Coordinates of C-alpha atoms in Angstrom, one line a residue:
Chain A
M1171 CA 0.3 0.1 0.0
K1172 CA 1.2 3.6 0.1
L1173 CA 1.1 6.4 2.7
S1174 CA -1.5 8.7 2.5
I1175 CA -0.5 12.5 2.2
N1176 CA -1.4 13.2 6.2
Q1177 CA 0.5 10.0 6.7
L1178 CA 3.2 11.1 4.9
K1179 CA 3.0 14.9 6.6
F1180 CA 2.6 13.1 10.4
I1181 CA 5.4 11.0 9.4
K1182 CA 7.6 13.3 8.5
S1183 CA 6.6 16.4 10.8
L1184 CA 8.1 14.1 13.7
H1185 CA 11.9 14.5 11.7
E1186 CA 11.7 18.2 13.6
R1187 CA 11.5 18.5 17.0
K1188 CA 8.9 21.3 17.3
Y1189 CA 6.5 18.7 16.1
R1190 CA 8.3 15.8 18.5
Q1191 CA 7.3 18.2 21.1
K1192 CA 3.8 19.0 20.1
Y1193 CA 3.2 15.6 19.5
H1194 CA 4.8 13.9 22.4
K1195 CA 6.2 11.1 20.3
F1196 CA 9.5 10.4 18.3
I1197 CA 10.6 7.7 15.6
V1198 CA 12.8 4.8 15.8
E1199 CA 13.9 3.0 13.0
G1200 CA 15.7 -0.3 11.8
V1201 CA 15.0 -3.6 12.7
K1202 CA 17.3 -4.0 15.5
L1203 CA 16.0 -1.2 17.1
A1204 CA 12.5 -1.0 16.5
N1205 CA 13.1 -4.8 17.5
E1206 CA 14.2 -4.2 21.0
V1207 CA 12.0 -1.2 21.5
L1208 CA 8.4 -3.4 21.0
E1209 CA 10.3 -6.2 23.0
S1210 CA 10.8 -4.1 25.8
K1211 CA 7.3 -2.8 26.6
R1212 CA 8.3 0.1 27.7
L1213 CA 7.3 2.4 25.3
V1214 CA 3.9 3.2 24.1
V1215 CA 3.6 2.1 19.9
E1216 CA 0.6 3.5 18.3
L1217 CA 2.0 3.2 14.5
V1218 CA 4.3 0.9 12.5
I1219 CA 5.3 1.3 8.7
A1220 CA 7.1 -1.8 7.8
T1221 CA 7.9 -4.0 4.7
Q1222 CA 5.8 -6.7 4.5
E1223 CA 8.5 -9.2 5.1
W1224 CA 9.1 -7.5 8.4
V1225 CA 5.4 -7.5 9.6
T1226 CA 5.5 -11.4 8.5
E1227 CA 8.8 -12.3 10.5
N1228 CA 7.1 -10.4 13.8
K1229 CA 3.6 -10.9 13.9
G1230 CA 4.2 -12.0 17.7
L1231 CA 5.6 -8.2 18.6
M1232 CA 2.5 -6.9 17.2
H1233 CA -1.4 -6.3 19.1
D1234 CA -4.3 -5.0 18.3
K1235 CA -4.1 -1.4 19.4
M1236 CA -1.4 -0.6 16.7
T1237 CA -1.4 0.5 13.0
V1238 CA 0.3 -1.9 10.8
L1239 CA 0.6 -0.4 7.3
E1240 CA 2.5 -2.9 5.5
V1241 CA 4.6 -0.8 2.6
D1242 CA 7.4 -1.5 0.0
E1243 CA 10.6 0.1 1.0
H1244 CA 10.5 2.6 -2.0
E1245 CA 7.3 4.0 0.1
L1246 CA 9.3 3.7 3.2
K1247 CA 12.3 5.2 2.0
K1248 CA 9.9 8.4 1.9
V1249 CA 9.7 8.8 5.4
S1250 CA 13.4 7.9 7.0
L1251 CA 15.8 9.6 8.2
L1252 CA 18.1 6.5 7.4
T1253 CA 20.8 6.7 4.3
T1254 CA 20.8 2.9 4.4
P1255 CA 17.6 0.9 3.4
N1256 CA 15.6 -0.6 6.7
Q1257 CA 12.5 -2.2 7.1
V1258 CA 10.8 -0.9 9.7
L1259 CA 9.8 2.7 11.5
L1260 CA 8.3 3.1 14.8
V1261 CA 6.1 6.0 15.9
A1262 CA 6.5 5.5 19.5
N1263 CA 5.5 7.8 22.7
Q1264 CA 7.8 9.8 24.3
S1265 CA 8.0 8.7 27.7
D1266 CA 8.4 11.0 30.9
Q1267 CA 10.0 9.2 33.8
P1268 CA 9.6 11.0 37.1
I1269 CA 13.1 11.5 38.8
N1270 CA 13.1 8.7 41.1
E1271 CA 15.2 10.1 43.8
N1272 CA 16.4 7.9 45.9
T1273 CA 18.5 6.4 42.6
V1274 CA 20.0 9.9 41.8
K1275 CA 21.0 10.2 46.1
N1276 CA 22.4 7.1 46.2
G1277 CA 23.9 6.5 42.6
L1278 CA 26.4 8.0 40.1
S1279 CA 24.2 10.2 37.5
L1280 CA 25.4 12.8 34.6
Y1281 CA 25.2 15.9 33.9
L1282 CA 25.5 17.5 30.5
D1283 CA 26.3 20.7 30.0
D1284 CA 25.2 22.7 26.4
I1285 CA 26.0 19.2 24.8
R1286 CA 25.2 19.6 20.4
D1287 CA 26.3 17.0 18.6
P1288 CA 23.4 13.8 18.7
G1289 CA 26.2 11.4 18.2
N1290 CA 28.0 12.3 21.1
F1291 CA 24.4 12.7 22.9
G1292 CA 23.7 9.0 22.0
T1293 CA 26.9 7.5 22.9
I1294 CA 27.4 9.0 26.7
L1295 CA 23.7 7.4 26.6
R1296 CA 25.0 4.2 25.5
I1297 CA 27.8 4.8 27.9
A1298 CA 25.6 5.1 30.7
D1299 CA 23.5 1.8 30.0
W1300 CA 26.5 -0.1 30.0
F1301 CA 28.2 1.0 33.2
G1302 CA 24.3 0.8 34.9
I1303 CA 23.8 4.9 35.5
K1304 CA 20.0 5.4 35.1
W1305 CA 19.6 9.4 34.4
V1306 CA 21.7 11.8 32.8
F1307 CA 20.3 15.3 32.9
C1308 CA 20.8 18.3 30.6
S1309 CA 21.5 21.9 30.7
P1310 CA 18.4 23.5 28.7
G1311 CA 18.9 23.9 25.1
S1312 CA 21.0 21.1 24.5
V1313 CA 20.6 18.4 22.0
E1314 CA 17.1 16.7 22.3
F1315 CA 16.9 13.2 24.0
Y1316 CA 14.6 12.3 21.0
N1317 CA 16.2 13.4 18.3
P1318 CA 16.7 10.3 15.9
K1319 CA 20.3 10.7 15.4
V1320 CA 20.5 10.3 19.7
V1321 CA 18.1 7.7 19.6
Q1322 CA 20.2 5.9 16.4
A1323 CA 23.7 6.4 18.4
S1324 CA 22.3 5.7 21.9
M1325 CA 21.9 1.8 20.2
G1326 CA 18.7 1.2 22.6
A1327 CA 20.0 2.6 25.3
F1328 CA 16.8 5.2 25.6
L1329 CA 14.9 2.6 26.8
R1330 CA 16.9 2.4 29.8
V1331 CA 18.6 5.6 30.5
N1332 CA 16.8 8.6 31.7
S1333 CA 16.7 12.2 31.1
L1334 CA 16.0 15.4 31.9
E1335 CA 16.7 19.3 31.1
I1336 CA 17.5 21.0 33.8
S1337 CA 19.7 24.2 34.8
F1338 CA 22.9 23.1 37.2
S1339 CA 21.5 25.3 39.7
D1340 CA 18.2 24.0 40.3
F1341 CA 19.5 20.9 40.1
V1342 CA 22.0 21.2 43.0
A1343 CA 19.0 23.1 45.0
K1344 CA 17.4 19.6 44.8
F1345 CA 20.0 17.6 45.8
P1346 CA 22.1 19.9 48.4
D1347 CA 23.7 16.7 49.4
L1348 CA 24.5 15.0 46.8
P1349 CA 28.7 15.3 46.0
T1350 CA 29.4 17.1 42.6
F1351 CA 32.2 16.1 39.7
G1352 CA 33.7 18.0 36.9
A1353 CA 35.7 16.9 34.2
M1354 CA 38.2 20.2 33.9
L1355 CA 41.8 20.3 32.4
D1356 CA 43.1 21.7 35.7
G1357 CA 40.8 19.2 38.0
I1358 CA 42.8 16.4 39.9
S1359 CA 44.2 13.0 38.2
I1360 CA 41.0 10.6 38.4
R1361 CA 44.1 7.9 39.1
E1362 CA 44.3 10.0 42.6
G1363 CA 41.1 11.6 43.9
Q1364 CA 38.6 9.8 45.5
L1365 CA 36.4 8.8 43.0
S1366 CA 32.8 6.9 44.4
A1367 CA 29.6 7.3 44.3
P1368 CA 26.7 8.7 44.8
G1369 CA 27.4 11.9 42.8
I1370 CA 26.1 13.4 39.8
I1371 CA 29.4 14.4 37.3
A1372 CA 29.3 17.4 35.1
L1373 CA 30.8 17.5 31.8
G1374 CA 31.1 20.0 29.4
N1375 CA 30.2 21.2 25.8
E1376 CA 32.1 19.8 23.0
S1377 CA 34.5 22.5 22.3
K1378 CA 33.9 24.9 25.0
G1379 CA 33.9 22.5 28.0
L1380 CA 31.7 23.4 31.1
S1381 CA 30.8 26.7 31.7
W1382 CA 32.3 29.0 34.5
E1383 CA 28.6 29.1 35.7
I1384 CA 28.7 25.6 36.5
Q1385 CA 32.6 25.0 37.3
E1386 CA 31.9 27.7 40.1
Q1387 CA 28.9 25.0 41.8
I1388 CA 31.7 22.0 41.0
K1389 CA 33.3 20.3 44.5
H1390 CA 35.3 18.2 43.0
K1391 CA 37.1 19.1 40.1
I1392 CA 38.5 16.4 38.2
S1393 CA 41.0 15.5 34.6
I1394 CA 42.0 13.1 32.8
P1395 CA 45.4 12.8 32.6
R1396 CA 47.4 13.2 28.9
G1397 CA 50.3 10.6 28.3
I1398 CA 54.0 11.7 27.9
G1399 CA 54.3 12.9 24.7
G1400 CA 50.6 13.5 24.3
G1401 CA 49.9 16.1 21.5
A1402 CA 45.9 16.5 21.8
E1403 CA 44.2 19.5 23.2
S1404 CA 41.1 17.4 24.2
L1405 CA 39.4 14.2 24.3
N1406 CA 36.0 13.9 22.5
V1407 CA 33.6 14.2 24.9
A1408 CA 32.1 10.7 24.9
V1409 CA 35.0 9.3 25.6
A1410 CA 36.4 11.6 28.4
T1411 CA 32.8 10.4 29.9
G1412 CA 33.8 6.9 29.5
I1413 CA 36.8 6.8 31.2
I1414 CA 35.6 8.7 34.0
C1415 CA 32.7 6.8 34.2
A1416 CA 35.2 3.5 34.3
F1417 CA 36.9 5.0 36.7
F1418 CA 34.6 5.8 39.3
A1419 CA 33.0 1.8 38.8
P1420 CA 34.7 -0.2 40.9
N1421 CA 32.9 2.2 43.3
Y1422 CA 29.4 1.6 42.6
K1423 CA 26.2 1.5 44.5
Chain B
M469 CA 39.0 34.5 -8.6
K470 CA 37.9 31.0 -10.5
L471 CA 38.9 27.7 -10.1
S472 CA 39.5 26.1 -13.9
I473 CA 38.0 22.9 -14.7
N474 CA 41.2 21.4 -13.8
Q475 CA 41.9 22.3 -10.9
L476 CA 38.2 21.9 -9.9
K477 CA 38.7 18.1 -11.3
F478 CA 42.2 17.5 -9.6
I479 CA 40.7 18.6 -6.2
K480 CA 37.1 17.1 -6.5
S481 CA 39.2 13.7 -7.4
L482 CA 41.0 13.7 -4.1
H483 CA 37.3 13.2 -2.2
E484 CA 38.2 9.5 -3.4
R485 CA 40.0 7.1 -2.1
K486 CA 41.6 6.0 -5.5
Y487 CA 42.9 9.5 -6.3
R488 CA 44.2 10.2 -2.9
Q489 CA 46.3 7.0 -3.2
K490 CA 47.3 7.6 -6.9
Y491 CA 48.0 11.6 -6.5
H492 CA 49.8 10.6 -2.9
K493 CA 47.5 14.0 -1.8
F494 CA 45.1 14.6 0.8
I495 CA 42.6 17.2 1.3
V496 CA 42.3 19.4 4.9
E497 CA 39.8 22.0 5.9
G498 CA 38.9 24.4 8.0
V499 CA 40.7 27.3 9.6
K500 CA 41.8 25.5 13.0
L501 CA 43.1 22.5 11.1
A502 CA 44.8 23.9 8.4
N503 CA 46.6 26.5 10.5
E504 CA 48.0 23.8 12.9
V505 CA 48.9 21.3 9.6
L506 CA 50.7 24.7 7.8
E507 CA 52.4 25.9 11.6
S508 CA 53.6 22.4 12.2
K509 CA 55.7 22.0 8.8
R510 CA 55.7 18.5 9.0
L511 CA 53.5 17.7 5.6
V512 CA 54.3 19.3 2.3
V513 CA 51.5 21.4 1.1
E514 CA 51.7 22.3 -2.3
L515 CA 48.3 24.0 -2.5
V516 CA 46.1 26.6 -0.7
I517 CA 42.8 27.5 -1.5
A518 CA 41.5 30.2 0.2
T519 CA 39.8 33.3 0.7
Q520 CA 40.7 36.7 0.6
E521 CA 40.3 37.5 4.5
W522 CA 42.1 34.4 5.3
V523 CA 45.3 35.0 2.9
T524 CA 45.6 38.0 4.4
E525 CA 45.5 37.1 8.0
N526 CA 47.9 34.5 7.6
K527 CA 50.5 35.4 5.0
G528 CA 53.1 34.3 7.7
L529 CA 52.2 30.8 7.1
M530 CA 53.0 30.9 3.5
H531 CA 55.9 30.5 1.2
D532 CA 57.5 30.5 -1.9
K533 CA 56.9 27.0 -3.0
M534 CA 53.4 27.1 -2.1
T535 CA 50.6 28.0 -4.9
V536 CA 48.1 30.1 -2.9
L537 CA 44.6 30.3 -4.9
E538 CA 42.2 33.0 -3.4
V539 CA 38.2 32.3 -4.0
D540 CA 35.6 33.7 -2.6
E541 CA 33.1 31.0 -0.5
H542 CA 30.8 30.1 -3.3
E543 CA 34.3 28.4 -5.2
L544 CA 35.4 27.4 -2.6
K545 CA 32.0 25.1 -1.4
K546 CA 32.5 23.7 -5.2
V547 CA 35.9 21.9 -4.1
S548 CA 34.8 21.2 0.0
L549 CA 33.9 18.8 1.9
L550 CA 32.4 20.4 4.8
T551 CA 28.8 21.2 5.2
T552 CA 29.1 24.5 7.2
P553 CA 30.9 27.3 5.5
N554 CA 34.9 27.4 5.5
Q555 CA 37.9 29.7 4.8
V556 CA 40.6 27.3 3.8
L557 CA 41.3 24.1 2.2
L558 CA 44.9 22.9 1.3
V559 CA 46.2 19.7 -0.7
A560 CA 48.9 18.0 1.9
N561 CA 51.2 15.4 0.5
Q562 CA 50.7 12.0 2.0
S563 CA 53.7 11.3 4.6
D564 CA 54.9 7.5 5.2
Q565 CA 56.7 7.5 8.1
P566 CA 58.9 4.3 8.2
I567 CA 57.8 2.5 11.2
N568 CA 60.4 3.4 14.3
E569 CA 60.7 -0.3 15.6
N570 CA 62.3 1.0 18.6
T571 CA 59.2 3.2 19.6
V572 CA 56.6 0.2 18.7
K573 CA 59.3 -2.3 21.0
N574 CA 58.9 0.0 24.2
G575 CA 55.7 2.0 23.7
L576 CA 52.0 1.4 23.7
S577 CA 50.7 0.7 19.9
L578 CA 47.2 0.0 19.0
Y579 CA 45.9 -2.1 16.3
L580 CA 42.5 -1.6 15.0
D581 CA 40.7 -4.7 13.6
D582 CA 38.8 -4.1 10.0
I583 CA 37.5 -0.2 11.7
R584 CA 34.8 1.0 8.9
D585 CA 33.2 4.2 10.7
P586 CA 35.9 7.4 9.9
G587 CA 34.6 9.1 12.9
N588 CA 35.6 6.1 15.2
F589 CA 39.2 6.0 13.5
G590 CA 39.7 10.0 13.7
T591 CA 38.4 9.7 17.1
I592 CA 40.5 6.5 17.9
L593 CA 43.7 8.8 16.8
R594 CA 42.8 12.1 18.7
I595 CA 42.6 9.4 21.6
A596 CA 46.4 7.8 21.1
D597 CA 47.6 11.8 20.0
W598 CA 46.2 12.7 24.2
F599 CA 48.5 9.2 25.9
G600 CA 51.1 10.1 23.9
I601 CA 50.7 7.0 21.8
K602 CA 52.6 7.2 18.7
W603 CA 51.2 4.3 16.0
V604 CA 48.0 3.0 14.9
F605 CA 48.2 0.3 12.7
C606 CA 45.6 -0.9 10.8
S607 CA 44.0 -4.1 9.2
P608 CA 44.2 -4.0 5.1
G609 CA 40.4 -2.9 4.2
S610 CA 40.1 -0.8 7.1
V611 CA 39.0 2.9 6.8
E612 CA 41.8 4.9 5.6
F613 CA 44.0 7.2 7.5
Y614 CA 43.9 10.3 5.1
N615 CA 40.1 10.0 4.4
P616 CA 38.6 13.3 5.1
K617 CA 36.2 12.7 7.9
V618 CA 39.4 10.7 9.7
V619 CA 41.2 14.1 9.4
Q620 CA 38.4 16.0 10.3
A621 CA 37.7 13.8 13.6
S622 CA 41.2 13.4 14.2
M623 CA 41.7 17.1 15.1
G624 CA 44.9 17.4 14.1
A625 CA 45.9 13.9 15.5
F626 CA 47.0 12.7 12.3
L627 CA 50.2 15.0 12.3
R628 CA 51.2 13.3 15.7
V629 CA 50.0 9.5 15.4
N630 CA 51.6 7.3 12.6
S631 CA 49.7 4.6 10.9
L632 CA 50.1 2.0 8.9
E633 CA 47.7 -1.0 7.4
I634 CA 49.2 -4.2 8.3
S635 CA 47.7 -7.6 8.9
F636 CA 47.8 -9.2 12.3
S637 CA 49.8 -12.2 11.7
D638 CA 52.4 -10.0 9.6
F639 CA 52.8 -7.0 12.8
V640 CA 53.4 -10.5 15.2
A641 CA 56.0 -11.6 12.9
K642 CA 57.8 -8.4 13.1
F643 CA 57.4 -7.7 16.7
P644 CA 57.6 -11.7 18.3
D645 CA 58.2 -10.9 21.8
L646 CA 55.4 -7.6 21.6
P647 CA 53.1 -8.5 24.5
T648 CA 49.7 -8.6 22.7
F649 CA 46.8 -7.6 24.5
G650 CA 42.9 -7.3 22.8
A651 CA 39.4 -5.9 23.6
M652 CA 37.2 -9.4 24.2
L653 CA 34.1 -9.9 26.2
D654 CA 35.3 -12.7 28.3
G655 CA 38.6 -11.0 29.0
I656 CA 40.1 -10.1 32.0
S657 CA 38.8 -6.9 33.6
I658 CA 40.8 -4.3 33.1
R659 CA 40.9 -3.6 36.4
E660 CA 42.1 -6.7 38.0
G661 CA 44.9 -7.1 35.2
Q662 CA 48.4 -6.6 34.5
L663 CA 48.2 -3.7 32.3
S664 CA 51.7 -2.1 31.3
A665 CA 54.0 -1.4 28.4
P666 CA 55.3 -2.2 26.1
G667 CA 52.5 -4.2 24.0
I668 CA 50.0 -3.4 21.4
I669 CA 46.3 -3.0 22.2
A670 CA 43.7 -4.9 19.7
L671 CA 40.4 -3.6 19.1
G672 CA 37.4 -5.0 17.2
N673 CA 35.3 -4.0 14.3
E674 CA 32.3 -2.0 15.3
S675 CA 29.8 -4.6 14.9
K676 CA 31.2 -7.6 14.9
G677 CA 34.5 -7.3 17.3
L678 CA 38.0 -8.8 16.9
S679 CA 38.3 -11.9 14.3
W680 CA 38.9 -15.0 15.2
E681 CA 42.3 -15.4 13.9
I682 CA 43.0 -12.4 15.7
Q683 CA 41.8 -13.9 19.0
E684 CA 44.0 -16.5 18.3
Q685 CA 47.5 -14.8 18.7
I686 CA 45.9 -12.5 21.6
K687 CA 48.6 -13.6 25.1
H688 CA 46.2 -11.0 27.2
K689 CA 42.7 -11.0 26.9
I690 CA 40.9 -8.1 28.5
S691 CA 37.6 -6.7 29.1
I692 CA 35.7 -3.5 30.2
P693 CA 33.2 -4.8 33.5
R694 CA 29.5 -3.7 32.9
G695 CA 28.1 -1.6 35.7
I696 CA 26.1 -3.0 37.9
G697 CA 22.4 -3.3 36.6
G698 CA 23.8 -2.4 33.1
G699 CA 22.5 -3.0 30.2
A700 CA 24.0 -1.7 27.0
E701 CA 25.1 -4.4 24.6
S702 CA 28.6 -3.3 24.0
L703 CA 30.5 0.1 24.1
N704 CA 31.5 2.2 20.9
V705 CA 34.7 1.4 20.1
A706 CA 36.4 4.4 20.2
V707 CA 34.8 5.0 24.0
A708 CA 36.3 1.2 24.6
T709 CA 40.1 2.5 22.9
G710 CA 39.6 5.5 25.4
I711 CA 38.8 3.3 28.9
I712 CA 41.6 1.0 28.0
C713 CA 43.9 3.6 27.0
A714 CA 43.4 5.9 30.1
F715 CA 44.1 1.8 32.5
F716 CA 47.2 1.2 31.0
A717 CA 48.6 4.7 31.1
P718 CA 49.7 5.2 34.7
N719 CA 52.4 2.0 33.3
Y720 CA 53.7 3.6 30.2
K721 CA 57.5 4.0 29.1

């Protein structure tokens, strides 16, 4: 079948942040990711657009409340954001998890200051997921959690890791006793510092690092020392996040 | 001025691997990167295509043997691979560094098995540069060191880190006494293993991990343990590289 003009228009509108927020929905693409979403049952999925082949193979993942539109690859391509051919696209409802205060108070969380690159954000969600971190907070204006490139790069981590936009000041006001860590070039080496949960680790923007405003509110400044003869100016923010989390992990709660 | 048809054709040919290898040249774009290349004087640059503004501000970086073509942004866009406007594009000669055997024998090196994503490769070069690693070897058929996206993502690391395509077997035959480490899901935790240079750390392909052929030649299998409650299937290969290098670094030679 072909998609109607209204269906095309609706799905393509979800390529834009404005309409994702208006409808409170987002797009998940590709067999691996779509199947993981359907199997997890953590999100409400009302619309599935897929090839006949995918529908035949995945009957078990569908239920009565889903609208399933069988289309050919050419038709799917019209609404897809992927460059390589795929078989399935889901429209899922965004899920707002209330902050579980005990999880934040007793565990390790991340705070991303003005992160801009969706690939970096998705990769950081994947890192959080690997290390069992449940909350990744972001400054207002950061790249959006439900951006399709974030969803794609997170490799399914968006199903298990929660995110919320909140200013660092508001976060600190909400959790005044939680130790604050921040990655800075002049911080104490992660090899020397006493790194242990609970706490929140703040990481800066790709090119500017942590804003002064946030730096002033950080109790424990930490850094990843350069190797002998090292030349790079900085590390990629997702790589830095991975390294810091790995040094925290032995002391996890 | 306008670029001639032959100039356009030549520069655009360097967008392709085939012609980069034929002419033994590659493209460097963007003010920050181009200026770093010119300031370092490590590469032969015979052709500079830049806006009048850039040329005026950077007279000191040019010399007689360089052809400098002043063009407007519209003309520059015709040969550019970047999506955002820029001011300068260099055509530089590829540089083949012979393997410094002592550096490899006494230091830490990386081996990338079938790495495909240029962003990952560039990010890994940046990590190597941060930790002072001088050699990143790659299996034949990996993404190319001089691929413009690798060059861009490496943030200048290609000036300080060397790379060579070589099969793992050939590498091991050349350095039979060098300890071999490999990142595998069933390896010994990086927190428990005795990690110290000298050695070579092998990292696998983005979706398939290390090939069996290489796994069989690895003496020390290492892994990055998942955190408690962690859900992700794997970490991004560049993130994994960063974490492993950070655990090796204290014992660097």
